[in-house]
Short mmCIF file of C-alpha atoms in Angstrom, two decimals:
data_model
loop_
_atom_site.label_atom_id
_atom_site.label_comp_id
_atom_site.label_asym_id
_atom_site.label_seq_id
_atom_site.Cartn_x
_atom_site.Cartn_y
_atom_site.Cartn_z
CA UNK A 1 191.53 -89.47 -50.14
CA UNK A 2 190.03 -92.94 -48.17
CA UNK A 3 190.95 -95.82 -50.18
CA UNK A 4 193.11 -98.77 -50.78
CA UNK A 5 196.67 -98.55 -49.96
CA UNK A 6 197.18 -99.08 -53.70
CA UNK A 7 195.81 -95.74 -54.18
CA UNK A 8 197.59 -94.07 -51.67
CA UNK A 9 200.95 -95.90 -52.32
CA UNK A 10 200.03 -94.10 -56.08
CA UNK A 11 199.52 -90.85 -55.00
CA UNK A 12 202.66 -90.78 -52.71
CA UNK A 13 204.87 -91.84 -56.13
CA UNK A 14 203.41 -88.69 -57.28
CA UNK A 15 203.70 -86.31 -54.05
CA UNK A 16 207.26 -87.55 -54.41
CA UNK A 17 208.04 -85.03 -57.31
CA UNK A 18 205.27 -82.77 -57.73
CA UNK A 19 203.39 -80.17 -55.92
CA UNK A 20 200.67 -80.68 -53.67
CA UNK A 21 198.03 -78.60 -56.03
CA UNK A 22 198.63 -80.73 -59.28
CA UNK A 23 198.64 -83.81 -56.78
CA UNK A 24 195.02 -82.88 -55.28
CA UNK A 25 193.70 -82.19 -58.75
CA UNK A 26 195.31 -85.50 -60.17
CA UNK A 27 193.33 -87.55 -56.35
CA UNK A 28 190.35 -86.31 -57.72
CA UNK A 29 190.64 -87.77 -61.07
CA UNK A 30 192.05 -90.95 -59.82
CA UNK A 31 189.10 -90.70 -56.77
CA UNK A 32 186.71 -90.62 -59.81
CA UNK A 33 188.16 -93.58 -61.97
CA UNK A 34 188.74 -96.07 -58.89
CA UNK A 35 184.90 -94.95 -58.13
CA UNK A 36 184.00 -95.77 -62.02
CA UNK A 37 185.64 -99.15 -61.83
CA UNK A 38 184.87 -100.16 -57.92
CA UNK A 39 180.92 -99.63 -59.81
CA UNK A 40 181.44 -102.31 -62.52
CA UNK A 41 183.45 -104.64 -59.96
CA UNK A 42 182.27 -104.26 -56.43
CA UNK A 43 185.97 -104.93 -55.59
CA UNK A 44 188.06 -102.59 -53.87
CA UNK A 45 191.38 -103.80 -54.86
CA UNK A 46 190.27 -104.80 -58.04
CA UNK A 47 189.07 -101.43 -58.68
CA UNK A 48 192.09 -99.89 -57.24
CA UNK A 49 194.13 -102.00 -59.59
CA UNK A 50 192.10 -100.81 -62.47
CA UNK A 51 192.06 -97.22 -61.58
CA UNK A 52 195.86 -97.29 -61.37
CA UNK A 53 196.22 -99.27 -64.66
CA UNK A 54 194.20 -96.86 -66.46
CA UNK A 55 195.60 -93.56 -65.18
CA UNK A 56 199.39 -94.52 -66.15
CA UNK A 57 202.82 -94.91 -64.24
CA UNK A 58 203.65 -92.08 -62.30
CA UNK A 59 206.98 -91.44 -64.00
CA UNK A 60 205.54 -90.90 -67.05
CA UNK A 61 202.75 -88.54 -65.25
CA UNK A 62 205.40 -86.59 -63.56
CA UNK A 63 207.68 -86.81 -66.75
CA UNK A 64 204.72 -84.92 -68.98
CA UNK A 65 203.94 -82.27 -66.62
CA UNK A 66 207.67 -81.53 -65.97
CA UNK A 67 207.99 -81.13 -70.13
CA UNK A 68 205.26 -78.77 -69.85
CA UNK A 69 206.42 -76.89 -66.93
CA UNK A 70 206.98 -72.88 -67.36
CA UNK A 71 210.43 -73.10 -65.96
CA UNK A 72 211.38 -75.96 -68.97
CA UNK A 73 210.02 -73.43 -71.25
CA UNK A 74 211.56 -70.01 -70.02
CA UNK A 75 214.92 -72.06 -69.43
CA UNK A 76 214.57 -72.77 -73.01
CA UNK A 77 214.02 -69.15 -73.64
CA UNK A 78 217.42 -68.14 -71.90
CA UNK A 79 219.05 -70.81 -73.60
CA UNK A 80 218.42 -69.68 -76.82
CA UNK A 81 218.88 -65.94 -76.34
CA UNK A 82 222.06 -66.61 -74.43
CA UNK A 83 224.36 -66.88 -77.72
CA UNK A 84 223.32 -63.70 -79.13
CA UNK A 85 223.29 -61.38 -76.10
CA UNK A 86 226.74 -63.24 -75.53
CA UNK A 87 228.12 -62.08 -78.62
CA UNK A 88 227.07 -58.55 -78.64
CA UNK A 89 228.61 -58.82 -75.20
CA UNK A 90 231.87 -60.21 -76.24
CA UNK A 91 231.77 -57.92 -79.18
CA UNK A 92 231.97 -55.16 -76.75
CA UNK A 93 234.35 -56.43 -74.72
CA UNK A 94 237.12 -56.76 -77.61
CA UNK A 95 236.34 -53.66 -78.76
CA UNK A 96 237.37 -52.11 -76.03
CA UNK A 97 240.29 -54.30 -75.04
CA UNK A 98 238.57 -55.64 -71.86
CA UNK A 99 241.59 -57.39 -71.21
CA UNK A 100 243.28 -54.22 -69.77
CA UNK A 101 240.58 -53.22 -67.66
CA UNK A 102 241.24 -52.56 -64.04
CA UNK A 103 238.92 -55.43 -63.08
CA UNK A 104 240.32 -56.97 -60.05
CA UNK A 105 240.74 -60.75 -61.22
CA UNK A 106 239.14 -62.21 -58.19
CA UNK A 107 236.19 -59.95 -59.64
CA UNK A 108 236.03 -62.16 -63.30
CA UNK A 109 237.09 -65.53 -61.78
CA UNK A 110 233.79 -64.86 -59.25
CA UNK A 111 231.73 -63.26 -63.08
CA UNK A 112 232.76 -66.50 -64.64
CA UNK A 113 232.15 -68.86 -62.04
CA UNK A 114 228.56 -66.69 -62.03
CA UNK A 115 228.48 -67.64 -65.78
CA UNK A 116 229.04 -71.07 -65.88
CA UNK A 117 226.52 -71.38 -62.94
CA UNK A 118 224.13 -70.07 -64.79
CA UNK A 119 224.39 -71.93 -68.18
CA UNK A 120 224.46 -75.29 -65.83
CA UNK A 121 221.45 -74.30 -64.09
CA UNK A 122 219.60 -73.90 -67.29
CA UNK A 123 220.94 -76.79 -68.69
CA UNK A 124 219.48 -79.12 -65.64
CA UNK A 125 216.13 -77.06 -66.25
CA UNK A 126 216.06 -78.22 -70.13
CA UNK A 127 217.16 -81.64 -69.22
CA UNK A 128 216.37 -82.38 -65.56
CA UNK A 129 213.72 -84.95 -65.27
CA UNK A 130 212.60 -83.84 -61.63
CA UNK A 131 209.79 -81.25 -61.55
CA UNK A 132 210.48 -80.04 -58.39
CA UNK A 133 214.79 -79.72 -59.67
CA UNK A 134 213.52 -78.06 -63.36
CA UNK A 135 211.25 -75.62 -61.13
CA UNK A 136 213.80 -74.58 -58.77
CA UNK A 137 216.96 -74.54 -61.63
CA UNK A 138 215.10 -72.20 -63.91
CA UNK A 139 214.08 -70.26 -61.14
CA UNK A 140 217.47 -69.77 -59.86
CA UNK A 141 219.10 -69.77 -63.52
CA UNK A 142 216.20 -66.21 -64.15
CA UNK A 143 217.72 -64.74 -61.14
CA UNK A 144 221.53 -65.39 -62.31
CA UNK A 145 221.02 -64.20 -65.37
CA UNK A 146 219.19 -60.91 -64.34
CA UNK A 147 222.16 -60.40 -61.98
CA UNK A 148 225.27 -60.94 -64.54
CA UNK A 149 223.34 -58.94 -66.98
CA UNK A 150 222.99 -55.89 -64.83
CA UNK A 151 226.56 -56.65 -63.50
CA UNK A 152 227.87 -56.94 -67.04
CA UNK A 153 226.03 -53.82 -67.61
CA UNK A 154 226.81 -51.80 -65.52
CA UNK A 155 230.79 -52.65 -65.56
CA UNK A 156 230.85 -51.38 -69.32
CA UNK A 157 229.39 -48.40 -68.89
CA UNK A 158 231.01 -47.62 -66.33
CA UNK A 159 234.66 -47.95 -68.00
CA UNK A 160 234.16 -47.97 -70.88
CA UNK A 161 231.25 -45.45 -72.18
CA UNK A 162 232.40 -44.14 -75.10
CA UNK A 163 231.06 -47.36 -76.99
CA UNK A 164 227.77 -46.06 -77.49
CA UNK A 165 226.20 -47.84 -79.90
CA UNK A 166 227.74 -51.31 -79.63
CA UNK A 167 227.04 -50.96 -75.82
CA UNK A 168 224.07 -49.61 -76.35
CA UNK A 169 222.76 -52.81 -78.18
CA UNK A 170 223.83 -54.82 -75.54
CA UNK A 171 222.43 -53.33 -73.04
CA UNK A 172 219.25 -53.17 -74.30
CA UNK A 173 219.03 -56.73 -75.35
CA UNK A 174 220.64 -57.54 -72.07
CA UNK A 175 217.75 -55.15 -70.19
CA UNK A 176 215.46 -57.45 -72.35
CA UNK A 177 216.45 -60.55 -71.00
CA UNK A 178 216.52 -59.66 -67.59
CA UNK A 179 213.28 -58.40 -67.57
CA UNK A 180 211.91 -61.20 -69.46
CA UNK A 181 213.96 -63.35 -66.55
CA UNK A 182 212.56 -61.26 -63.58
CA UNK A 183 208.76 -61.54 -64.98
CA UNK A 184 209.19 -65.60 -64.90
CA UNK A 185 210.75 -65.93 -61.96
CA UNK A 186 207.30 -67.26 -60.15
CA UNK A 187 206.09 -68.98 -63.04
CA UNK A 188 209.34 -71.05 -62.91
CA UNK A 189 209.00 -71.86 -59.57
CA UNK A 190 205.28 -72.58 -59.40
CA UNK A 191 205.67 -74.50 -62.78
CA UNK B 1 194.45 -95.66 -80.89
CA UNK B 2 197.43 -95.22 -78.98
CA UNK B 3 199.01 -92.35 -77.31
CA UNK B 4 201.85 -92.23 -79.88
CA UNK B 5 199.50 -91.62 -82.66
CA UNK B 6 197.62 -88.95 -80.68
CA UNK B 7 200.73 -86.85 -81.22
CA UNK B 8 200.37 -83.52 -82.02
CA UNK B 9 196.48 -84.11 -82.07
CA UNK B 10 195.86 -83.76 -78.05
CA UNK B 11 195.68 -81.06 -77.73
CA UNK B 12 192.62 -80.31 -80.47
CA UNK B 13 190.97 -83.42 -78.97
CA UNK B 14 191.29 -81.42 -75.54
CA UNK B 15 189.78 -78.53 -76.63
CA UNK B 16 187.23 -80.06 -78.54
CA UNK B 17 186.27 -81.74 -75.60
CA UNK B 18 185.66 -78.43 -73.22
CA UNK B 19 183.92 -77.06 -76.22
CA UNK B 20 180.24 -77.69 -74.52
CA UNK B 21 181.43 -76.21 -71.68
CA UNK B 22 183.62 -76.47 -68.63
CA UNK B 23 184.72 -79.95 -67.85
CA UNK B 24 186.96 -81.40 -64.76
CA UNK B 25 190.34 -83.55 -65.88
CA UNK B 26 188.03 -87.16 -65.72
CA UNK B 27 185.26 -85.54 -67.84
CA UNK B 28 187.45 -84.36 -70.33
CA UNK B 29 188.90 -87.89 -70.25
CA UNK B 30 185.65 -89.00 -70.52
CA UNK B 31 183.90 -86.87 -72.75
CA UNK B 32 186.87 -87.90 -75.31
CA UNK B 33 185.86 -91.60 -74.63
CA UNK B 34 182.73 -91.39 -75.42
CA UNK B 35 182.85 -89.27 -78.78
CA UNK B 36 185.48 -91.66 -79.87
CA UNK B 37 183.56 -95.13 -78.91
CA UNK B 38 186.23 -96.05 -76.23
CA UNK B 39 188.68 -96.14 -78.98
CA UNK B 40 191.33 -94.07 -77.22
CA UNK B 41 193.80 -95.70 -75.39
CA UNK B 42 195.44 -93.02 -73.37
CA UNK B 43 196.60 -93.02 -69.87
CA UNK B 44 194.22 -90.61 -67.91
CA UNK B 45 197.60 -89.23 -65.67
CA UNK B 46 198.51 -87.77 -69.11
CA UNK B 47 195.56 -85.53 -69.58
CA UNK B 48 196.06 -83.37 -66.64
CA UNK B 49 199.54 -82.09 -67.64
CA UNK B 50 198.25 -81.54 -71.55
CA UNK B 51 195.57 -79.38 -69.75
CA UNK B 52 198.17 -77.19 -67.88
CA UNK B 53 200.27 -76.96 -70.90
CA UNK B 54 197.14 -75.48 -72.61
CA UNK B 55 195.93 -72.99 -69.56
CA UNK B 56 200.03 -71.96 -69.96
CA UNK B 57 199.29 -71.05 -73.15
CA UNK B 58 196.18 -69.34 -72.58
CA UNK B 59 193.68 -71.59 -74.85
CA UNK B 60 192.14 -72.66 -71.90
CA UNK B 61 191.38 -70.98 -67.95
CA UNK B 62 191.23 -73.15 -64.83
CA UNK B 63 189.61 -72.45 -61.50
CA UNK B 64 188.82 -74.33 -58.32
CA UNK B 65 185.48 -75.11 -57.37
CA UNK B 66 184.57 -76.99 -54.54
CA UNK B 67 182.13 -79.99 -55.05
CA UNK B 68 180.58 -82.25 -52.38
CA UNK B 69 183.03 -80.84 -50.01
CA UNK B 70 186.74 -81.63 -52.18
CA UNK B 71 188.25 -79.14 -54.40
CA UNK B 72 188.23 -79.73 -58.37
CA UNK B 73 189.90 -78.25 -60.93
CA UNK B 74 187.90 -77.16 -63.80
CA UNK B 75 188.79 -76.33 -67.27
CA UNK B 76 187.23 -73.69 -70.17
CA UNK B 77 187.61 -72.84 -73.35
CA UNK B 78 189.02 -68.79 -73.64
CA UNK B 79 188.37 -66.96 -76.57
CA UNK B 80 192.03 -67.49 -77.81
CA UNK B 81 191.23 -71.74 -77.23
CA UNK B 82 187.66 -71.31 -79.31
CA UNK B 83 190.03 -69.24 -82.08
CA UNK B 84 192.82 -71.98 -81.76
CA UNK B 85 190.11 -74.67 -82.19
CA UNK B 86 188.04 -73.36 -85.65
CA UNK B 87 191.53 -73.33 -87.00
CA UNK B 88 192.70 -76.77 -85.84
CA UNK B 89 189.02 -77.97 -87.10
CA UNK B 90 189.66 -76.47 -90.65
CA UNK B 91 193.13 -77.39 -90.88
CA UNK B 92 192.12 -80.73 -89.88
CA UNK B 93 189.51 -80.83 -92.42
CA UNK B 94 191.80 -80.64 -95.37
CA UNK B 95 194.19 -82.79 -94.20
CA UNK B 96 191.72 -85.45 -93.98
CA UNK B 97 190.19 -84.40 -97.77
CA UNK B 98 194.04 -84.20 -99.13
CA UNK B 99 194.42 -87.67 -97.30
CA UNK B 100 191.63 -89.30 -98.52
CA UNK B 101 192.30 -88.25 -101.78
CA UNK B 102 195.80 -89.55 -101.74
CA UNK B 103 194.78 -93.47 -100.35
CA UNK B 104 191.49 -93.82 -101.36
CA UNK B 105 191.11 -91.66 -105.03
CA UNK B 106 188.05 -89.31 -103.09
CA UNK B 107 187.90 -86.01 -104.88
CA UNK B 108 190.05 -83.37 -103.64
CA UNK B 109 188.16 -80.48 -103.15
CA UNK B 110 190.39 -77.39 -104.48
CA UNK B 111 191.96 -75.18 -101.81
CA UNK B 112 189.96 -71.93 -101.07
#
C-alpha cells in the first residue's frame, strides 16, 4: 500500500509476526482510516499519525489475534485431555508391571524425551506470545501427540493384550485424541 | 467507553454490527461508531482478530472480494451468528431490566 513511511514502518511491525493474509486484510483497514483522516486534515503525516493512533500498537494487535489463534485453542485442548488419557495410560502400565517389559531402555529414554517434548511444545503454544511460534508449537505438539499415542498404543497391545478392558479405554481415548490432533493440524498452523 | 469495559460484550457488538448485512473490518468499526455516537473508544487493530475469533467459531463466514482492484475481507452473519445474536439480545435485555431495577428502583419485569 502507497503511503507514508509511518504506515509502512506500521505494517512491517505487523508482517514481523503475522501472516501475510491477516496483514493484507489489516492494510486495507488501516488504507481506509489513514484515507478517513488524510480527508478531515489534508495532511499526509498527520493523517498517517492519526490512522496509526487510532488502529492501536501492533503488539497488542498481534497479541489478540495470537489469543484467538486455533493452535492456542487446540493446544489448550491437548493440555487438558493430557491428564486423563495419561492416567488411563499409567493405569495400564502398572497393571501390567510395565517395568519388566522387554522395552529396550534406549526405546523409553527416546518415549520420554518424545513426552516431555510434547508437553513443552504445548506449553509454548498456551503461553507463547509469537503467532507465528504458537502456530508452529501446536502444530508440531498435534503431530507428537498423534505419534506417542499410536506408539503407546501399539506397544501395549502388543505385549501386553490380555488387558482388555483397561487397554481398551485407553486406546480409544488415546485414538480420540489423535484424531482430534491430526484434524487440527492445518488449523494450527494456518491459525 | 473503553476497551476494558467492552469485555465480554465484543463480540455481540460485532455481530450486531454485520446484522444488515456483510460488512469489511473498517465498516464494522464504523458501523459500531456510529450506532454508539462515537462513544467507543476501541483500537480498530483489535477488531480484526475478534472477527477471526468469531468466523473460528462459526457465528460469522469470511470471503475475499476484490474491490477497486485490492482484495478485502468481508464478514456475514451465519445462521449459528443470527441464533447466537437473538440470544445475546435477550440475555442482554434482562440484564439491563435486573440492572436498572437494582440502581435506579425501575420495575423488574418477572422472568418468563
Amino acid at each position: 500500500m502507497p503511503g507514508p513511511r509511518l504506515i509502512d514502518d506500521y505494517l512491517a511491525a505487523l508482517s514481523a509476526d503475522l501472516p501475510g493474509r491477516i496483514v493484507e486484510e489489516l492494510a486495507d483497514g488501516l488504507d481506509e482510516t489513514y484515507h478517513r483522516h488524510l480527508g478531515q486534515s489534508h495532511d499526509p503525516d498527520a493523517a498517517a499519525r492519526a490512522a496509526v493512533a487510532e488502529f492501536g500498537e501492533p503488539r497488542v494487535i498481534v497479541a489478540a489475534f495470537t489469543a484467538a489463534s486455533r493452535g492456542r485453542k487446540t493446544a489448550r485442548r491437548l493440555l487438558a485431555a493430557g491428564p486423563v488419557v495419561g492416567l488411563c495410560w499409567a493405569g495400564v502400565l502398572v497393571s501390567a508391571r510395565a517395568w519388566t517389559w522387554p522395552v529396550p531402555v534406549l526405546a523409553r529414554a527416546l518415549f520420554a524425551v518424545a513426552l516431555i517434548t510434547v508437553i513443552g511444545l504445548l506449553a509454548a503454544a498456551v503461553l507463547g506470545r509469537h503467532y507465528r511460534l504458537v502456530c508452529r508449537a501446536a502444530a508440531a505438539a498435534c503431530v507428537g501427540t498423534a505419534l506417542l499415542d499410536t506408539t503407546m498404543a501399539c506397544t501395549v497391545l502388543v505385549i501386553a493384550p490380555a488387558l482388555l478392558w483397561p487397554v481398551a479405554l485407553a486406546v480409544v481415548l488415546s485414538a480420540g485424541r489423535s484424531g482430534f490432533a491430526l484434524r487440527n493440524v492445518h488449523h494450527a498452523l494456518t491459525g | 467507553m473503553r476497551a476494558e469495559e467492552l469485555k465480554g460484550h465484543l463480540d455481540t457488538l460485532l455481530l450486531a454490527a454485520l446484522e444488515d448485512g456483510p460488512r469489511h473490518g473498517y465498516a464494522v468499526m464504523d458501523a459500531l461508531r456510529q450506532s454508539t455516537a462515537g462513544r467507543l473508544d476501541l483500537p480498530t487493530g483489535t477488531i480484526y482478530p475478534a472477527l477471526h475469533r468469531l468466523e473460528a467459531a462459526g457465528l460469522i463466514a469470511g470471503s475475499w472480494l476484490v474491490v477497486a482492484g485490492r482484495r478485502r475481507r468481508v464478514y456475514q452473519l451465519t445462521a449459528a451468528g443470527e441464533g447466537a445474536l437473538s440470544g445475546k439480545r435477550a440475555d442482554w435485555r434482562d440484564f439491563a431490566a435486573m440492572m436498572s431495577a437494582a440502581l435506579e428502583g425501575a420495575p423488574c419485569p418477572d422472568p418468563a
